[in-house]
């Protein structure tokens, strides 16, 4: 069995409002908010790395704990290309010598995949720290379509998953990939982020609700009984659409995209961290994400009394 | 005539989603601004309902639904 013990997060201090970027993108602030639900996002300083963001989110998660994880998983689509990825550096900077540090270079679905993997690895490694960390602002600089720059922000989220009983028990997870759409959302780490927005919206609109329903059916839980949906924060209109497809009130979908934008693999865990910090209601919770690959999935957990 | 009937049904579907109909069957529904990106899932659902077909995920290439002409071309492949 695997349990979620707690979350952490870090976002850069620099706030970039719609007003600051609208003119250069050929849009108005109101248009940006209407199209995306985003009012502002955080962009890290030039010298800040993905590993920097990840370390801070990890420290936030473990701040009140003496736990030394048995494994670290770092998901990121914007780490420096090539090898090694950021996980080994993150583990070293946290002082965790010798523990396995796994990179998951998956962008938006990365932390969901990381959690699913961690839930299975706890049997061997005890406590597994999963981090999603992104510096999307670096990818934005060379976007083919400048107007897409309105979507993205920087940040990191983290979660501690363990075989020791904890706040939430993970019931199951479902993961999927479909590489026929691999060219629809890409970033080569050096020059261009390419996104076919129509394809992403179309596929996500279908695949996210389907994965959630698949995971809930396996856990024998109705969508109406879920107390909170913690989704990858890609676009507010997409979140609303998923809620509608599941026939659940939109209020059950935690959303902070207006303040942080789309932080790719970090977004689901940043949302979870904020949600968990506000005395969440007991009951089943669902994590869900969709991203480049395409990769997507859902994970169901329930609060332990 | 079957083709006209399909065209009329298709126009009815598009009219239910867009503010107005395109002037030309080749006109891009999305680049013209008649439909935004979130209208595409609605369009696909409406086509499935109107024409009693299931459009699989692998067919959800936005280019297939970008104009009246292209939608008709896709529908013809499903009728075959």
mmCIF file of C-alpha atoms in Angstrom:
data_model
loop_
_atom_site.group_PDB
_atom_site.id
_atom_site.type_symbol
_atom_site.label_atom_id
_atom_site.label_comp_id
_atom_site.label_asym_id
_atom_site.label_seq_id
_atom_site.Cartn_x
_atom_site.Cartn_y
_atom_site.Cartn_z
ATOM 1 C CA UNK A 1 0.000 0.000 0.000
ATOM 2 C CA UNK A 2 1.027 3.573 -0.642
ATOM 3 C CA UNK A 3 0.091 6.709 1.224
ATOM 4 C CA UNK A 4 0.402 10.419 0.533
ATOM 5 C CA UNK A 5 1.954 12.191 3.497
ATOM 6 C CA UNK A 6 2.161 15.773 2.348
ATOM 7 C CA UNK A 7 2.915 18.274 -0.370
ATOM 8 C CA UNK A 8 5.275 21.160 -0.967
ATOM 9 C CA UNK A 9 5.684 23.906 -3.523
ATOM 10 C CA UNK A 10 7.832 26.785 -4.659
ATOM 11 C CA UNK A 11 7.098 29.557 -7.120
ATOM 12 C CA UNK A 12 9.548 32.302 -8.110
ATOM 13 C CA UNK A 13 9.055 35.754 -6.615
ATOM 14 C CA UNK A 14 8.822 37.559 -9.944
ATOM 15 C CA UNK A 15 5.179 38.143 -10.905
ATOM 16 C CA UNK A 16 4.386 38.706 -14.576
ATOM 17 C CA UNK A 17 0.885 40.076 -15.035
ATOM 18 C CA UNK A 18 -1.206 40.033 -18.193
ATOM 19 C CA UNK A 19 -0.760 43.781 -18.337
ATOM 20 C CA UNK A 20 2.997 43.374 -18.622
ATOM 21 C CA UNK A 21 2.933 40.987 -21.550
ATOM 22 C CA UNK A 22 -0.328 41.628 -23.410
ATOM 23 C CA UNK A 23 0.883 44.367 -25.723
ATOM 24 C CA UNK A 24 3.955 42.454 -26.866
ATOM 25 C CA UNK A 25 1.776 39.448 -27.649
ATOM 26 C CA UNK A 26 -0.763 41.438 -29.631
ATOM 27 C CA UNK A 27 -3.485 40.708 -27.085
ATOM 28 C CA UNK A 28 -5.337 42.587 -24.347
ATOM 29 C CA UNK A 29 -5.156 41.616 -20.657
ATOM 30 C CA UNK A 30 -8.864 40.846 -20.653
ATOM 31 C CA UNK A 31 -8.553 38.634 -23.708
ATOM 32 C CA UNK A 32 -5.778 36.627 -22.069
ATOM 33 C CA UNK A 33 -7.827 36.080 -18.943
ATOM 34 C CA UNK A 34 -10.962 35.225 -20.909
ATOM 35 C CA UNK A 35 -9.183 32.713 -23.109
ATOM 36 C CA UNK A 36 -7.118 31.042 -20.407
ATOM 37 C CA UNK A 37 -8.296 32.031 -16.935
ATOM 38 C CA UNK A 38 -4.792 33.367 -16.253
ATOM 39 C CA UNK A 39 -4.195 36.773 -14.694
ATOM 40 C CA UNK A 40 -0.523 36.430 -13.819
ATOM 41 C CA UNK A 41 2.255 33.934 -13.766
ATOM 42 C CA UNK A 42 5.694 33.613 -12.106
ATOM 43 C CA UNK A 43 8.886 33.665 -14.124
ATOM 44 C CA UNK A 44 12.200 32.697 -12.556
ATOM 45 C CA UNK A 45 15.341 34.729 -12.900
ATOM 46 C CA UNK A 46 17.698 33.845 -15.740
ATOM 47 C CA UNK A 47 20.208 32.128 -13.487
ATOM 48 C CA UNK A 48 17.595 29.944 -11.777
ATOM 49 C CA UNK A 49 17.621 26.315 -12.889
ATOM 50 C CA UNK A 50 15.005 23.584 -12.794
ATOM 51 C CA UNK A 51 17.057 21.898 -10.068
ATOM 52 C CA UNK A 52 16.954 25.102 -8.009
ATOM 53 C CA UNK A 53 13.173 25.135 -8.158
ATOM 54 C CA UNK A 54 12.961 21.418 -7.388
ATOM 55 C CA UNK A 55 15.194 21.671 -4.307
ATOM 56 C CA UNK A 56 13.047 24.451 -2.850
ATOM 57 C CA UNK A 57 9.821 22.507 -3.406
ATOM 58 C CA UNK A 58 11.371 19.425 -1.828
ATOM 59 C CA UNK A 59 12.487 21.390 1.214
ATOM 60 C CA UNK A 60 8.988 22.809 1.547
ATOM 61 C CA UNK A 61 7.502 19.316 1.529
ATOM 62 C CA UNK A 62 9.943 17.948 4.080
ATOM 63 C CA UNK A 63 10.241 21.092 6.220
ATOM 64 C CA UNK A 64 8.606 19.662 9.304
ATOM 65 C CA UNK A 65 9.825 16.149 8.821
ATOM 66 C CA UNK A 66 13.022 14.302 9.640
ATOM 67 C CA UNK A 67 12.371 11.807 6.891
ATOM 68 C CA UNK A 68 15.134 10.870 4.493
ATOM 69 C CA UNK A 69 13.495 9.525 1.327
ATOM 70 C CA UNK A 70 14.518 6.188 -0.055
ATOM 71 C CA UNK A 71 14.099 7.493 -3.596
ATOM 72 C CA UNK A 72 13.578 10.793 -5.407
ATOM 73 C CA UNK A 73 11.693 11.194 -8.689
ATOM 74 C CA UNK A 74 12.009 14.494 -10.571
ATOM 75 C CA UNK A 75 9.660 15.232 -13.446
ATOM 76 C CA UNK A 76 10.477 18.060 -15.830
ATOM 77 C CA UNK A 77 10.135 18.870 -19.498
ATOM 78 C CA UNK A 78 12.317 21.959 -19.329
ATOM 79 C CA UNK A 79 15.484 20.689 -17.674
ATOM 80 C CA UNK A 80 18.686 21.065 -19.660
ATOM 81 C CA UNK A 81 18.645 18.505 -22.512
ATOM 82 C CA UNK A 82 21.059 15.637 -22.467
ATOM 83 C CA UNK A 83 22.381 13.887 -19.409
ATOM 84 C CA UNK A 84 22.420 13.781 -16.477
ATOM 85 C CA UNK A 85 18.939 15.107 -15.754
ATOM 86 C CA UNK A 86 18.236 17.196 -12.646
ATOM 87 C CA UNK A 87 17.299 14.347 -10.270
ATOM 88 C CA UNK A 88 20.842 13.417 -9.266
ATOM 89 C CA UNK A 89 21.713 17.059 -8.571
ATOM 90 C CA UNK A 90 18.522 17.547 -6.564
ATOM 91 C CA UNK A 91 19.266 14.503 -4.429
ATOM 92 C CA UNK A 92 22.852 15.608 -3.862
ATOM 93 C CA UNK A 93 21.877 19.159 -2.902
ATOM 94 C CA UNK A 94 19.315 17.809 -0.462
ATOM 95 C CA UNK A 95 22.070 15.749 1.132
ATOM 96 C CA UNK A 96 20.684 12.374 0.114
ATOM 97 C CA UNK A 97 23.798 10.518 -0.883
ATOM 98 C CA UNK A 98 23.388 7.153 -2.472
ATOM 99 C CA UNK A 99 19.622 7.060 -2.850
ATOM 100 C CA UNK A 100 18.266 6.415 -6.358
ATOM 101 C CA UNK A 101 17.249 9.611 -8.139
ATOM 102 C CA UNK A 102 15.044 9.097 -11.189
ATOM 103 C CA UNK A 103 14.362 11.605 -13.967
ATOM 104 C CA UNK A 104 10.978 11.664 -15.678
ATOM 105 C CA UNK A 105 11.321 14.012 -18.697
ATOM 106 C CA UNK A 106 7.596 14.145 -19.477
ATOM 107 C CA UNK A 107 6.376 17.734 -19.087
ATOM 108 C CA UNK A 108 2.738 18.119 -18.006
ATOM 109 C CA UNK A 109 1.943 14.490 -17.158
ATOM 110 C CA UNK A 110 5.296 13.970 -15.443
ATOM 111 C CA UNK A 111 4.301 14.394 -11.808
ATOM 112 C CA UNK A 112 1.213 12.203 -12.268
ATOM 113 C CA UNK A 113 3.374 9.470 -13.771
ATOM 114 C CA UNK A 114 5.882 10.082 -10.980
ATOM 115 C CA UNK A 115 3.220 9.599 -8.308
ATOM 116 C CA UNK A 116 1.960 6.419 -9.948
ATOM 117 C CA UNK A 117 5.487 5.076 -10.152
ATOM 118 C CA UNK A 118 6.224 6.104 -6.567
ATOM 119 C CA UNK A 119 3.109 4.325 -5.311
ATOM 120 C CA UNK A 120 4.622 1.107 -6.608
ATOM 121 C CA UNK A 121 8.207 1.819 -5.570
ATOM 122 C CA UNK A 122 7.402 2.446 -1.891
ATOM 123 C CA UNK A 123 7.285 -1.280 -1.346
ATOM 124 C CA UNK A 124 11.035 -1.375 -1.950
ATOM 125 C CA UNK A 125 12.121 2.152 -1.060
ATOM 126 C CA UNK A 126 9.815 3.200 1.767
ATOM 127 C CA UNK A 127 9.493 6.947 1.338
ATOM 128 C CA UNK A 128 9.579 8.331 -2.201
ATOM 129 C CA UNK A 129 9.689 12.061 -2.867
ATOM 130 C CA UNK A 130 8.162 13.112 -6.188
ATOM 131 C CA UNK A 131 8.899 16.568 -7.561
ATOM 132 C CA UNK A 132 7.586 18.321 -10.662
ATOM 133 C CA UNK A 133 9.752 21.338 -11.557
ATOM 134 C CA UNK A 134 9.590 23.571 -14.608
ATOM 135 C CA UNK A 135 11.153 26.682 -16.029
ATOM 136 C CA UNK A 136 8.680 27.251 -18.855
ATOM 137 C CA UNK A 137 9.791 30.860 -19.204
ATOM 138 C CA UNK A 138 12.996 29.581 -20.827
ATOM 139 C CA UNK A 139 10.961 27.719 -23.453
ATOM 140 C CA UNK A 140 8.749 30.722 -24.102
ATOM 141 C CA UNK A 141 11.578 32.904 -25.349
ATOM 142 C CA UNK A 142 11.601 31.128 -28.664
ATOM 143 C CA UNK A 143 7.996 30.140 -29.175
ATOM 144 C CA UNK A 144 6.844 29.839 -32.759
ATOM 145 C CA UNK A 145 3.649 31.496 -31.739
ATOM 146 C CA UNK A 146 4.355 34.363 -29.338
ATOM 147 C CA UNK A 147 0.763 34.437 -28.164
ATOM 148 C CA UNK A 148 1.254 31.022 -26.548
ATOM 149 C CA UNK A 149 3.670 32.675 -24.145
ATOM 150 C CA UNK A 150 0.637 33.901 -22.197
ATOM 151 C CA UNK A 151 0.034 30.378 -20.971
ATOM 152 C CA UNK A 152 3.163 29.380 -19.135
ATOM 153 C CA UNK A 153 4.772 29.984 -15.765
ATOM 154 C CA UNK A 154 7.598 28.615 -13.625
ATOM 155 C CA UNK A 155 7.454 26.670 -10.397
ATOM 156 C CA UNK A 156 7.816 23.357 -8.625
ATOM 157 C CA UNK A 157 5.564 21.076 -6.609
ATOM 158 C CA UNK A 158 6.358 18.042 -4.516
ATOM 159 C CA UNK A 159 4.686 15.149 -2.737
ATOM 160 C CA UNK A 160 5.932 12.565 -0.270
ATOM 161 C CA UNK A 161 4.566 9.082 -0.867
ATOM 162 C CA UNK A 162 5.302 6.289 1.573
ATOM 163 C CA UNK A 163 4.525 2.730 2.557
ATOM 164 C CA UNK A 164 3.874 4.078 6.080
ATOM 165 C CA UNK A 165 0.244 4.982 6.823
ATOM 166 C CA UNK A 166 -0.429 8.620 6.073
ATOM 167 C CA UNK A 167 -3.047 11.263 5.367
ATOM 168 C CA UNK A 168 -4.352 9.735 2.123
ATOM 169 C CA UNK A 169 -4.236 6.145 0.884
ATOM 170 C CA UNK A 170 -3.599 5.704 -2.826
ATOM 171 C CA UNK A 171 -6.207 3.334 -4.233
ATOM 172 C CA UNK A 172 -5.068 3.053 -7.832
ATOM 173 C CA UNK A 173 -3.810 4.881 -10.879
ATOM 174 C CA UNK A 174 -4.231 4.608 -14.636
ATOM 175 C CA UNK A 175 -1.599 5.748 -17.102
ATOM 176 C CA UNK A 176 -1.715 6.019 -20.884
ATOM 177 C CA UNK A 177 0.473 7.164 -23.741
ATOM 178 C CA UNK A 178 -0.197 7.644 -27.442
ATOM 179 C CA UNK A 179 2.825 8.522 -29.500
ATOM 180 C CA UNK A 180 0.917 9.118 -32.707
ATOM 181 C CA UNK A 181 0.414 12.633 -31.341
ATOM 182 C CA UNK A 182 4.059 13.113 -30.338
ATOM 183 C CA UNK A 183 4.598 15.991 -32.750
ATOM 184 C CA UNK A 184 1.662 18.069 -31.491
ATOM 185 C CA UNK A 185 3.404 19.453 -28.394
ATOM 186 C CA UNK A 186 7.176 19.510 -28.401
ATOM 187 C CA UNK A 187 10.161 21.350 -26.971
ATOM 188 C CA UNK A 188 13.737 20.580 -27.958
ATOM 189 C CA UNK A 189 15.311 22.325 -24.991
ATOM 190 C CA UNK A 190 17.161 24.819 -27.101
ATOM 191 C CA UNK A 191 15.013 26.785 -29.452
ATOM 192 C CA UNK A 192 11.342 26.136 -30.021
ATOM 193 C CA UNK A 193 8.246 25.126 -28.109
ATOM 194 C CA UNK A 194 5.642 23.939 -30.576
ATOM 195 C CA UNK A 195 2.015 23.410 -29.638
ATOM 196 C CA UNK A 196 -0.943 22.523 -31.827
ATOM 197 C CA UNK A 197 -3.488 24.045 -29.461
ATOM 198 C CA UNK A 198 -6.509 22.617 -31.240
ATOM 199 C CA UNK A 199 -5.150 19.104 -30.997
ATOM 200 C CA UNK A 200 -4.188 19.469 -27.352
ATOM 201 C CA UNK A 201 -7.602 20.809 -26.388
ATOM 202 C CA UNK A 202 -9.430 18.183 -28.413
ATOM 203 C CA UNK A 203 -7.481 15.233 -27.070
ATOM 204 C CA UNK A 204 -7.335 16.498 -23.484
ATOM 205 C CA UNK A 205 -11.082 17.163 -23.462
ATOM 206 C CA UNK A 206 -11.665 13.512 -24.160
ATOM 207 C CA UNK A 207 -8.793 11.730 -22.521
ATOM 208 C CA UNK A 208 -8.819 13.410 -19.114
ATOM 209 C CA UNK A 209 -12.447 12.609 -18.248
ATOM 210 C CA UNK A 210 -12.019 9.101 -19.650
ATOM 211 C CA UNK A 211 -8.951 8.431 -17.498
ATOM 212 C CA UNK A 212 -10.658 9.810 -14.406
ATOM 213 C CA UNK A 213 -13.694 7.644 -15.012
ATOM 214 C CA UNK A 214 -11.467 4.633 -15.619
ATOM 215 C CA UNK A 215 -9.604 5.153 -12.355
ATOM 216 C CA UNK A 216 -12.779 5.794 -10.361
ATOM 217 C CA UNK A 217 -14.520 2.742 -11.815
ATOM 218 C CA UNK A 218 -11.582 0.604 -10.796
ATOM 219 C CA UNK A 219 -11.838 2.009 -7.265
ATOM 220 C CA UNK A 220 -15.620 1.638 -7.262
ATOM 221 C CA UNK A 221 -16.114 5.329 -6.515
ATOM 222 C CA UNK A 222 -18.596 7.624 -8.251
ATOM 223 C CA UNK A 223 -17.367 10.945 -9.587
ATOM 224 C CA UNK A 224 -20.088 12.629 -7.558
ATOM 225 C CA UNK A 225 -18.527 11.278 -4.349
ATOM 226 C CA UNK A 226 -15.091 12.752 -5.014
ATOM 227 C CA UNK A 227 -14.385 15.694 -2.711
ATOM 228 C CA UNK A 228 -11.600 17.271 -4.784
ATOM 229 C CA UNK A 229 -10.144 16.966 -8.258
ATOM 230 C CA UNK A 230 -6.515 18.106 -8.472
ATOM 231 C CA UNK A 231 -5.813 18.494 -12.153
ATOM 232 C CA UNK A 232 -2.887 19.691 -14.201
ATOM 233 C CA UNK A 233 -3.560 23.409 -14.549
ATOM 234 C CA UNK A 234 -3.366 23.765 -18.318
ATOM 235 C CA UNK A 235 -6.278 26.060 -19.024
ATOM 236 C CA UNK A 236 -9.244 27.086 -16.903
ATOM 237 C CA UNK A 237 -11.713 26.460 -19.722
ATOM 238 C CA UNK A 238 -10.386 22.909 -20.034
ATOM 239 C CA UNK A 239 -10.851 22.340 -16.294
ATOM 240 C CA UNK A 240 -14.448 23.565 -16.594
ATOM 241 C CA UNK A 241 -15.015 21.268 -19.558
ATOM 242 C CA UNK A 242 -13.697 18.227 -17.681
ATOM 243 C CA UNK A 243 -15.967 19.001 -14.736
ATOM 244 C CA UNK A 244 -18.911 19.225 -17.105
ATOM 245 C CA UNK A 245 -18.004 15.936 -18.786
ATOM 246 C CA UNK A 246 -17.924 14.230 -15.398
ATOM 247 C CA UNK A 247 -21.133 15.962 -14.330
ATOM 248 C CA UNK A 248 -19.607 17.265 -11.121
ATOM 249 C CA UNK A 249 -19.679 20.850 -9.808
ATOM 250 C CA UNK A 250 -16.793 22.970 -11.013
ATOM 251 C CA UNK A 251 -16.056 23.996 -7.427
ATOM 252 C CA UNK A 252 -14.690 20.515 -6.770
ATOM 253 C CA UNK A 253 -11.864 21.210 -9.221
ATOM 254 C CA UNK A 254 -9.204 23.188 -7.385
ATOM 255 C CA UNK A 255 -7.829 25.885 -9.641
ATOM 256 C CA UNK A 256 -4.974 28.317 -9.143
ATOM 257 C CA UNK A 257 -4.160 28.821 -12.798
ATOM 258 C CA UNK A 258 -5.155 32.471 -12.545
ATOM 259 C CA UNK A 259 -2.107 33.102 -10.357
ATOM 260 C CA UNK A 260 0.504 30.759 -11.775
ATOM 261 C CA UNK A 261 -0.442 29.920 -15.357
ATOM 262 C CA UNK A 262 0.456 26.536 -16.790
ATOM 263 C CA UNK A 263 3.532 25.275 -14.954
ATOM 264 C CA UNK A 264 3.564 21.947 -16.795
ATOM 265 C CA UNK A 265 4.610 19.031 -14.559
ATOM 266 C CA UNK A 266 4.697 21.298 -11.503
ATOM 267 C CA UNK A 267 1.123 22.496 -11.776
ATOM 268 C CA UNK A 268 -0.792 19.500 -10.412
ATOM 269 C CA UNK A 269 1.399 19.320 -7.308
ATOM 270 C CA UNK A 270 1.368 23.107 -6.761
ATOM 271 C CA UNK A 271 -2.439 22.913 -6.877
ATOM 272 C CA UNK A 272 -2.385 19.975 -4.466
ATOM 273 C CA UNK A 273 -0.063 21.790 -2.061
ATOM 274 C CA UNK A 274 -2.312 24.846 -1.891
ATOM 275 C CA UNK A 275 -5.461 22.754 -1.622
ATOM 276 C CA UNK A 276 -4.002 20.601 1.175
ATOM 277 C CA UNK A 277 -2.903 23.672 3.128
ATOM 278 C CA UNK A 278 -6.503 24.852 3.423
ATOM 279 C CA UNK A 279 -8.047 22.189 5.674
ATOM 280 C CA UNK A 280 -9.365 19.982 2.914
ATOM 281 C CA UNK A 281 -12.512 17.945 3.319
ATOM 282 C CA UNK A 282 -12.144 14.214 3.964
ATOM 283 C CA UNK A 283 -13.057 11.771 1.239
ATOM 284 C CA UNK A 284 -11.833 10.554 -2.137
ATOM 285 C CA UNK A 285 -9.557 12.794 -4.195
ATOM 286 C CA UNK A 286 -8.470 12.480 -7.803
ATOM 287 C CA UNK A 287 -5.265 13.637 -9.468
ATOM 288 C CA UNK A 288 -5.254 13.943 -13.261
ATOM 289 C CA UNK A 289 -2.928 15.214 -15.943
ATOM 290 C CA UNK A 290 -2.460 15.299 -19.703
ATOM 291 C CA UNK A 291 0.573 16.437 -21.612
ATOM 292 C CA UNK A 292 3.124 16.196 -24.358
ATOM 293 C CA UNK A 293 3.566 12.722 -25.758
ATOM 294 C CA UNK A 294 0.675 12.489 -25.453
ATOM 295 C CA UNK A 295 0.795 11.049 -21.946
ATOM 296 C CA UNK A 296 -2.132 11.164 -19.555
ATOM 297 C CA UNK A 297 -3.659 9.499 -16.556
ATOM 298 C CA UNK A 298 -5.425 9.732 -13.230
ATOM 299 C CA UNK A 299 -4.793 8.626 -9.653
ATOM 300 C CA UNK A 300 -7.347 8.080 -6.911
ATOM 301 C CA UNK A 301 -6.674 8.428 -3.198
ATOM 302 C CA UNK A 302 -8.873 8.561 -0.137
ATOM 303 C CA UNK A 303 -8.345 10.256 3.223
ATOM 304 C CA UNK A 304 -7.521 7.961 6.093
ATOM 305 C CA UNK A 305 -9.299 8.414 9.371
ATOM 306 C CA UNK B 1 -30.432 14.483 -52.930
ATOM 307 C CA UNK B 2 -28.200 12.761 -50.369
ATOM 308 C CA UNK B 3 -25.216 15.165 -50.720
ATOM 309 C CA UNK B 4 -27.367 18.241 -50.216
ATOM 310 C CA UNK B 5 -29.042 16.608 -47.283
ATOM 311 C CA UNK B 6 -25.675 15.929 -45.676
ATOM 312 C CA UNK B 7 -24.557 19.495 -46.364
ATOM 313 C CA UNK B 8 -27.730 20.860 -44.800
ATOM 314 C CA UNK B 9 -27.291 18.691 -41.748
ATOM 315 C CA UNK B 10 -23.680 19.737 -41.439
ATOM 316 C CA UNK B 11 -24.543 23.417 -41.708
ATOM 317 C CA UNK B 12 -27.136 22.959 -39.019
ATOM 318 C CA UNK B 13 -24.500 21.431 -36.739
ATOM 319 C CA UNK B 14 -22.054 24.272 -37.359
ATOM 320 C CA UNK B 15 -24.765 26.894 -36.910
ATOM 321 C CA UNK B 16 -25.571 25.427 -33.509
ATOM 322 C CA UNK B 17 -22.006 26.096 -32.376
ATOM 323 C CA UNK B 18 -20.726 29.088 -34.347
ATOM 324 C CA UNK B 19 -22.046 32.628 -34.336
ATOM 325 C CA UNK B 20 -22.477 32.450 -38.089
ATOM 326 C CA UNK B 21 -21.796 30.141 -40.990
ATOM 327 C CA UNK B 22 -18.687 30.336 -43.165
ATOM 328 C CA UNK B 23 -19.076 32.032 -46.511
ATOM 329 C CA UNK B 24 -17.126 29.345 -48.323
ATOM 330 C CA UNK B 25 -16.902 25.584 -47.762
ATOM 331 C CA UNK B 26 -13.121 25.878 -47.887
ATOM 332 C CA UNK B 27 -12.969 28.633 -45.255
ATOM 333 C CA UNK B 28 -11.137 27.659 -42.099
ATOM 334 C CA UNK B 29 -13.606 27.548 -39.225
ATOM 335 C CA UNK B 30 -10.854 28.174 -36.682
ATOM 336 C CA UNK B 31 -8.465 30.541 -38.421
ATOM 337 C CA UNK B 32 -11.416 32.712 -39.411
ATOM 338 C CA UNK B 33 -12.435 33.014 -35.773
ATOM 339 C CA UNK B 34 -15.851 31.461 -36.342
ATOM 340 C CA UNK B 35 -14.935 28.794 -33.812
ATOM 341 C CA UNK B 36 -12.408 28.905 -30.993
ATOM 342 C CA UNK B 37 -10.318 25.963 -29.874
ATOM 343 C CA UNK B 38 -12.831 24.857 -27.256
ATOM 344 C CA UNK B 39 -15.544 24.658 -29.861
ATOM 345 C CA UNK B 40 -13.733 21.763 -31.553
ATOM 346 C CA UNK B 41 -14.743 19.157 -28.933
ATOM 347 C CA UNK B 42 -18.301 20.496 -29.149
ATOM 348 C CA UNK B 43 -18.210 20.239 -32.941
ATOM 349 C CA UNK B 44 -16.975 16.656 -32.823
ATOM 350 C CA UNK B 45 -19.630 15.664 -30.297
ATOM 351 C CA UNK B 46 -22.327 17.324 -32.390
ATOM 352 C CA UNK B 47 -21.128 15.530 -35.541
ATOM 353 C CA UNK B 48 -21.173 12.206 -33.737
ATOM 354 C CA UNK B 49 -24.724 12.820 -32.610
ATOM 355 C CA UNK B 50 -26.038 14.163 -35.916
ATOM 356 C CA UNK B 51 -24.480 11.491 -38.100
ATOM 357 C CA UNK B 52 -24.671 8.624 -35.581
ATOM 358 C CA UNK B 53 -20.977 7.883 -35.717
ATOM 359 C CA UNK B 54 -18.246 7.489 -33.167
ATOM 360 C CA UNK B 55 -15.166 9.490 -34.011
ATOM 361 C CA UNK B 56 -12.174 7.685 -32.492
ATOM 362 C CA UNK B 57 -9.322 9.548 -30.830
ATOM 363 C CA UNK B 58 -6.950 8.642 -33.664
ATOM 364 C CA UNK B 59 -9.178 10.615 -36.082
ATOM 365 C CA UNK B 60 -9.165 13.734 -33.937
ATOM 366 C CA UNK B 61 -6.768 15.623 -36.142
ATOM 367 C CA UNK B 62 -8.045 19.224 -36.137
ATOM 368 C CA UNK B 63 -7.306 19.517 -39.849
ATOM 369 C CA UNK B 64 -10.069 17.004 -40.578
ATOM 370 C CA UNK B 65 -12.620 19.390 -39.032
ATOM 371 C CA UNK B 66 -11.214 22.698 -40.114
ATOM 372 C CA UNK B 67 -13.720 23.502 -42.887
ATOM 373 C CA UNK B 68 -17.028 22.328 -44.268
ATOM 374 C CA UNK B 69 -15.225 20.723 -47.181
ATOM 375 C CA UNK B 70 -12.847 18.828 -44.945
ATOM 376 C CA UNK B 71 -15.594 17.656 -42.636
ATOM 377 C CA UNK B 72 -17.551 16.391 -45.609
ATOM 378 C CA UNK B 73 -14.449 14.588 -46.820
ATOM 379 C CA UNK B 74 -14.062 12.943 -43.421
ATOM 380 C CA UNK B 75 -17.727 11.979 -43.279
ATOM 381 C CA UNK B 76 -17.428 10.381 -46.717
ATOM 382 C CA UNK B 77 -14.636 8.144 -45.418
ATOM 383 C CA UNK B 78 -16.881 7.034 -42.607
ATOM 384 C CA UNK B 79 -19.751 6.251 -44.959
ATOM 385 C CA UNK B 80 -17.510 4.029 -47.107
#
